[in-house]
Tab-separated table of C-alpha atoms in Angstrom:
chain	number	residue	atom	x	y	z
B	1	UNK	CA	87.838	95.189	58.215
B	2	UNK	CA	84.696	93.444	58.307
B	3	UNK	CA	83.477	93.218	55.375
B	4	UNK	CA	87.070	91.494	54.063
B	5	UNK	CA	86.875	89.559	56.989
B	6	UNK	CA	84.020	88.832	59.056
B	7	UNK	CA	84.091	87.280	62.175
B	8	UNK	CA	83.668	84.422	63.721
B	9	UNK	CA	81.212	84.211	67.334
B	10	UNK	CA	84.835	82.051	68.873
B	11	UNK	CA	86.834	84.398	67.546
B	12	UNK	CA	84.481	87.235	68.081
B	13	UNK	CA	85.629	86.537	71.915
B	14	UNK	CA	89.204	87.113	71.431
B	15	UNK	CA	89.246	90.773	70.181
B	16	UNK	CA	88.559	94.138	71.456
B	17	UNK	CA	86.659	97.060	69.982
B	18	UNK	CA	87.337	99.987	70.673
B	19	UNK	CA	83.918	101.841	70.111
B	20	UNK	CA	82.172	99.337	72.167
B	21	UNK	CA	80.855	100.675	75.205
B	22	UNK	CA	81.281	97.334	76.968
B	23	UNK	CA	84.008	95.713	79.060
B	24	UNK	CA	85.412	92.632	76.787
B	25	UNK	CA	86.059	89.697	77.183
B	26	UNK	CA	89.901	90.773	76.847
B	27	UNK	CA	90.082	93.354	78.689
B	28	UNK	CA	87.885	91.581	82.032
B	29	UNK	CA	90.537	89.254	82.324
B	30	UNK	CA	93.434	92.188	82.399
B	31	UNK	CA	91.024	93.534	85.376
B	32	UNK	CA	90.442	90.781	87.202
B	33	UNK	CA	93.943	90.379	87.294
B	34	UNK	CA	94.466	94.305	88.760
B	35	UNK	CA	91.640	93.650	90.900
B	36	UNK	CA	93.417	90.256	92.360
B	37	UNK	CA	96.347	93.145	93.272
B	38	UNK	CA	94.166	95.073	95.582
B	39	UNK	CA	92.786	92.157	97.799
B	40	UNK	CA	96.314	92.240	99.678
B	41	UNK	CA	95.483	95.614	100.153
B	42	UNK	CA	91.996	95.736	101.222
B	43	UNK	CA	92.901	92.195	103.672
B	44	UNK	CA	96.197	95.109	105.222
B	45	UNK	CA	93.403	97.939	105.733
B	46	UNK	CA	91.211	95.111	107.247
B	47	UNK	CA	94.166	93.793	109.316
B	48	UNK	CA	95.081	97.259	110.010
B	49	UNK	CA	91.257	98.543	111.454
B	50	UNK	CA	90.199	95.931	113.404
B	51	UNK	CA	93.662	96.027	115.316
B	52	UNK	CA	93.389	99.733	115.941
B	53	UNK	CA	90.015	99.119	117.144
B	54	UNK	CA	90.796	96.202	119.396
B	55	UNK	CA	94.209	98.172	120.500
B	56	UNK	CA	91.344	101.390	120.779
B	57	UNK	CA	88.886	98.375	123.315
B	58	UNK	CA	91.932	97.719	125.354
B	59	UNK	CA	92.867	100.932	126.568
B	60	UNK	CA	89.688	102.185	126.449
B	61	UNK	CA	88.787	99.892	128.630
B	62	UNK	CA	92.325	100.128	131.498
B	63	UNK	CA	91.119	103.745	131.256
B	64	UNK	CA	88.040	103.311	132.832
B	65	UNK	CA	88.750	100.469	135.618
B	66	UNK	CA	92.114	101.455	136.249
B	67	UNK	CA	91.455	104.971	137.599
B	68	UNK	CA	92.354	105.073	141.643
B	69	UNK	CA	92.051	108.709	143.894
B	70	UNK	CA	93.596	109.401	146.954
B	71	UNK	CA	92.824	111.561	149.742
B	72	UNK	CA	95.639	112.608	152.437
B	73	UNK	CA	94.609	114.753	155.493
B	74	UNK	CA	97.232	115.377	158.677
B	75	UNK	CA	96.766	117.874	161.341
B	76	UNK	CA	100.286	119.267	163.411
B	77	UNK	CA	99.706	121.484	165.631
B	78	UNK	CA	102.680	122.953	168.495
B	79	UNK	CA	102.243	124.483	171.914
B	80	UNK	CA	105.150	125.111	174.699
B	81	UNK	CA	103.211	127.087	177.788
B	82	UNK	CA	105.770	128.184	180.228
B	83	UNK	CA	104.218	129.512	183.488
B	84	UNK	CA	105.963	131.711	185.880
B	85	UNK	CA	106.972	135.379	186.138
B	86	UNK	CA	110.469	134.939	186.260
B	87	UNK	CA	114.269	136.147	184.188
B	88	UNK	CA	114.159	132.616	183.164
B	89	UNK	CA	110.980	132.648	182.367
B	90	UNK	CA	110.220	135.005	180.292
B	91	UNK	CA	114.014	134.321	178.143
B	92	UNK	CA	112.309	130.546	177.848
B	93	UNK	CA	108.499	132.316	176.601
B	94	UNK	CA	110.650	134.309	173.697
B	95	UNK	CA	112.817	131.494	172.996
B	96	UNK	CA	110.595	128.186	173.070
B	97	UNK	CA	107.857	130.032	172.069
B	98	UNK	CA	108.668	131.059	169.154
B	99	UNK	CA	108.291	126.448	168.065
B	100	UNK	CA	104.438	126.848	168.505
B	101	UNK	CA	102.857	125.926	165.405
B	102	UNK	CA	99.629	124.940	162.946
B	103	UNK	CA	99.546	123.204	159.788
B	104	UNK	CA	97.002	121.278	158.774
B	105	UNK	CA	98.028	119.908	155.390
B	106	UNK	CA	95.048	117.460	153.015
B	107	UNK	CA	96.314	116.425	149.805
B	108	UNK	CA	93.908	115.196	146.921
B	109	UNK	CA	96.034	112.792	144.517
B	110	UNK	CA	95.816	110.660	141.422
B	111	UNK	CA	96.714	109.099	138.386
B	112	UNK	CA	94.479	110.178	135.921
B	113	UNK	CA	97.761	112.088	134.291
B	114	UNK	CA	99.126	108.175	134.349
B	115	UNK	CA	96.312	107.029	132.344
B	116	UNK	CA	95.682	105.938	128.870
B	117	UNK	CA	93.409	108.660	126.265
B	118	UNK	CA	92.546	106.472	124.224
B	119	UNK	CA	90.542	107.828	121.320
B	120	UNK	CA	88.647	105.816	118.818
B	121	UNK	CA	88.397	106.467	115.295
B	122	UNK	CA	85.245	108.153	113.827
B	123	UNK	CA	83.051	106.603	110.846
B	124	UNK	CA	84.063	109.297	108.857
B	125	UNK	CA	88.348	108.130	109.340
B	126	UNK	CA	87.236	104.455	108.652
B	127	UNK	CA	85.245	105.944	105.449
B	128	UNK	CA	88.588	108.499	104.552
B	129	UNK	CA	90.999	105.196	105.083
B	130	UNK	CA	88.880	103.140	102.418
B	131	UNK	CA	88.536	105.742	100.159
B	132	UNK	CA	92.451	105.319	98.492
B	133	UNK	CA	91.351	102.172	98.028
B	134	UNK	CA	88.239	102.163	96.720
B	135	UNK	CA	90.005	104.743	94.086
B	136	UNK	CA	92.173	101.930	93.592
B	137	UNK	CA	89.594	99.544	92.182
B	138	UNK	CA	87.701	101.993	90.166
B	139	UNK	CA	90.618	102.573	88.404
B	140	UNK	CA	91.053	99.552	87.828
B	141	UNK	CA	87.343	99.674	86.112
B	142	UNK	CA	88.567	102.993	85.027
B	143	UNK	CA	91.548	102.146	83.289
B	144	UNK	CA	90.513	99.936	80.252
B	145	UNK	CA	89.649	102.655	78.553
B	146	UNK	CA	92.600	104.281	78.145
B	147	UNK	CA	93.991	101.187	77.532
B	148	UNK	CA	92.255	101.424	74.400
B	149	UNK	CA	93.655	104.255	72.437
B	150	UNK	CA	97.640	102.723	72.302
B	151	UNK	CA	96.705	101.150	69.348
B	152	UNK	CA	95.504	104.385	68.123
B	153	UNK	CA	98.243	106.149	69.730
B	154	UNK	CA	100.988	103.293	68.021
B	155	UNK	CA	99.451	103.934	64.773
B	156	UNK	CA	99.607	107.537	64.277
B	157	UNK	CA	103.553	107.803	65.204
B	158	UNK	CA	104.181	103.947	63.031
B	159	UNK	CA	101.483	103.940	60.265
B	160	UNK	CA	104.017	101.490	58.862
B	161	UNK	CA	103.840	98.790	61.275
B	162	UNK	CA	100.499	99.989	61.769
B	163	UNK	CA	99.818	97.948	57.818
B	164	UNK	CA	102.407	95.153	59.077
B	165	UNK	CA	100.347	93.879	61.970
B	166	UNK	CA	97.107	93.979	60.401
B	167	UNK	CA	98.646	91.541	57.651
B	168	UNK	CA	99.944	90.231	59.981
B	169	UNK	CA	96.901	89.688	61.684
B	170	UNK	CA	94.443	88.896	58.542
B	171	UNK	CA	97.383	85.993	57.698
B	172	UNK	CA	96.770	85.090	61.310
B	173	UNK	CA	93.893	84.043	61.292
B	174	UNK	CA	93.539	82.672	58.341
B	175	UNK	CA	95.346	80.159	59.669
B	176	UNK	CA	93.267	79.774	62.389
B	177	UNK	CA	89.989	79.412	60.656
B	178	UNK	CA	92.119	76.970	58.758
B	179	UNK	CA	92.917	75.109	61.634
B	180	UNK	CA	88.997	75.434	64.032
B	181	UNK	CA	87.496	74.311	60.278
B	182	UNK	CA	90.277	71.230	60.404
B	183	UNK	CA	89.247	70.783	64.386
B	184	UNK	CA	85.500	70.913	63.707
B	185	UNK	CA	85.121	69.065	61.216
B	186	UNK	CA	86.822	66.258	63.260
B	187	UNK	CA	84.480	66.701	65.863
B	188	UNK	CA	81.726	66.550	64.173
B	189	UNK	CA	82.646	63.769	62.538
B	190	UNK	CA	83.497	61.853	66.030
B	191	UNK	CA	79.742	63.339	67.003
B	192	UNK	CA	78.299	61.230	64.394
B	193	UNK	CA	80.270	58.427	64.423
B	194	UNK	CA	78.654	57.738	68.329
B	195	UNK	CA	75.356	55.683	68.656
B	196	UNK	CA	72.040	58.235	69.407
B	197	UNK	CA	71.318	58.307	72.604
B	198	UNK	CA	68.172	57.151	73.686
B	199	UNK	CA	66.460	60.087	73.912
B	200	UNK	CA	67.527	61.363	70.657
B	201	UNK	CA	66.336	58.394	69.313
B	202	UNK	CA	62.923	58.739	70.707
B	203	UNK	CA	62.780	61.566	69.221
B	204	UNK	CA	63.333	61.385	66.027
B	205	UNK	CA	61.298	58.725	65.740
B	206	UNK	CA	58.143	60.826	66.740
B	207	UNK	CA	59.412	63.710	64.351
B	208	UNK	CA	59.570	60.597	61.586
B	209	UNK	CA	55.703	59.283	62.534
B	210	UNK	CA	54.500	63.184	63.579
B	211	UNK	CA	56.016	65.811	61.697
B	212	UNK	CA	54.028	68.867	63.556
B	213	UNK	CA	56.278	67.348	65.955
B	214	UNK	CA	59.466	68.694	64.307
B	215	UNK	CA	58.312	72.757	65.697
B	216	UNK	CA	58.371	71.501	68.598
B	217	UNK	CA	61.410	70.490	68.981
B	218	UNK	CA	64.732	72.917	69.791
B	219	UNK	CA	67.077	72.289	67.651
B	220	UNK	CA	70.896	74.677	67.166
B	221	UNK	CA	73.983	75.286	65.007
B	222	UNK	CA	76.223	71.794	64.940
B	223	UNK	CA	79.729	73.954	65.193
B	224	UNK	CA	78.823	76.942	67.712
B	225	UNK	CA	75.541	75.880	69.687
B	226	UNK	CA	73.383	79.089	68.452
B	227	UNK	CA	69.546	77.797	69.052
B	228	UNK	CA	68.183	77.271	66.070
B	229	UNK	CA	66.151	80.680	63.831
B	230	UNK	CA	64.509	80.110	59.945
B	231	UNK	CA	67.629	81.139	58.601
B	232	UNK	CA	69.713	78.894	60.064
B	233	UNK	CA	70.858	75.870	56.929
B	234	UNK	CA	70.152	72.354	57.177
B	235	UNK	CA	72.955	69.762	55.706
B	236	UNK	CA	71.881	68.911	52.340
B	237	UNK	CA	73.486	65.597	52.072
B	238	UNK	CA	70.098	62.759	53.222
B	239	UNK	CA	71.496	60.941	55.808
B	240	UNK	CA	72.961	64.284	57.925
B	241	UNK	CA	70.281	66.646	58.862
B	242	UNK	CA	73.064	68.892	60.776
B	243	UNK	CA	71.575	72.543	61.427
B	244	UNK	CA	74.393	75.461	61.248
B	245	UNK	CA	73.571	78.737	61.480
B	246	UNK	CA	74.490	81.348	58.614
B	247	UNK	CA	78.099	81.762	59.742
B	248	UNK	CA	79.732	77.978	60.402
B	249	UNK	CA	77.309	77.198	57.235
């Protein structure tokens, strides 16, 4: 419960609040991982579309510049004339005269049937090809909210396990907070031992001689770096002027 254990700013970023509509940091890591898995599919789709356009361009060039048309025309005329009025002439005219023929041939042909008939994809077809990948990316963004229901479903079916998990999380937070405070004390002590820089010394000297300059001096929390406000606390130790926000204090 929030009244039992108020979370620090560094602890809030590691939790997921189900009622918060915005995406939170733990969810962003998982979402980015899922989106990175879509990159190979995107690259493959781009490669397929580029390859399709390249093959269509090649086949279209072949179709436009490899068209050949042939026109073939021939005439064949046979005429046998047998002169005379004799019986042999009449007999030859009746037999050989049947060979008389006249043939005119004209043939027009082309290689149109052998040429490739390529049809390029339209914008709508390209769009329909990319729609499944867009839907997959949107599902990666929208899956965050259904995932928040997993704990609720598990708590409904296993209430005792939910109480155990909450107690374990509470004790874990206490241990982490204890280690966190020890770490921060060491860091602040290490920073206090370091000699102040030229700019810090100059600002401190000016603030001591001209107190009205203190209002222009921007200070922040020593632990979390939150900008100073009227609710910030100053360390009461005379030799220390560290500033802390209400949570860190």
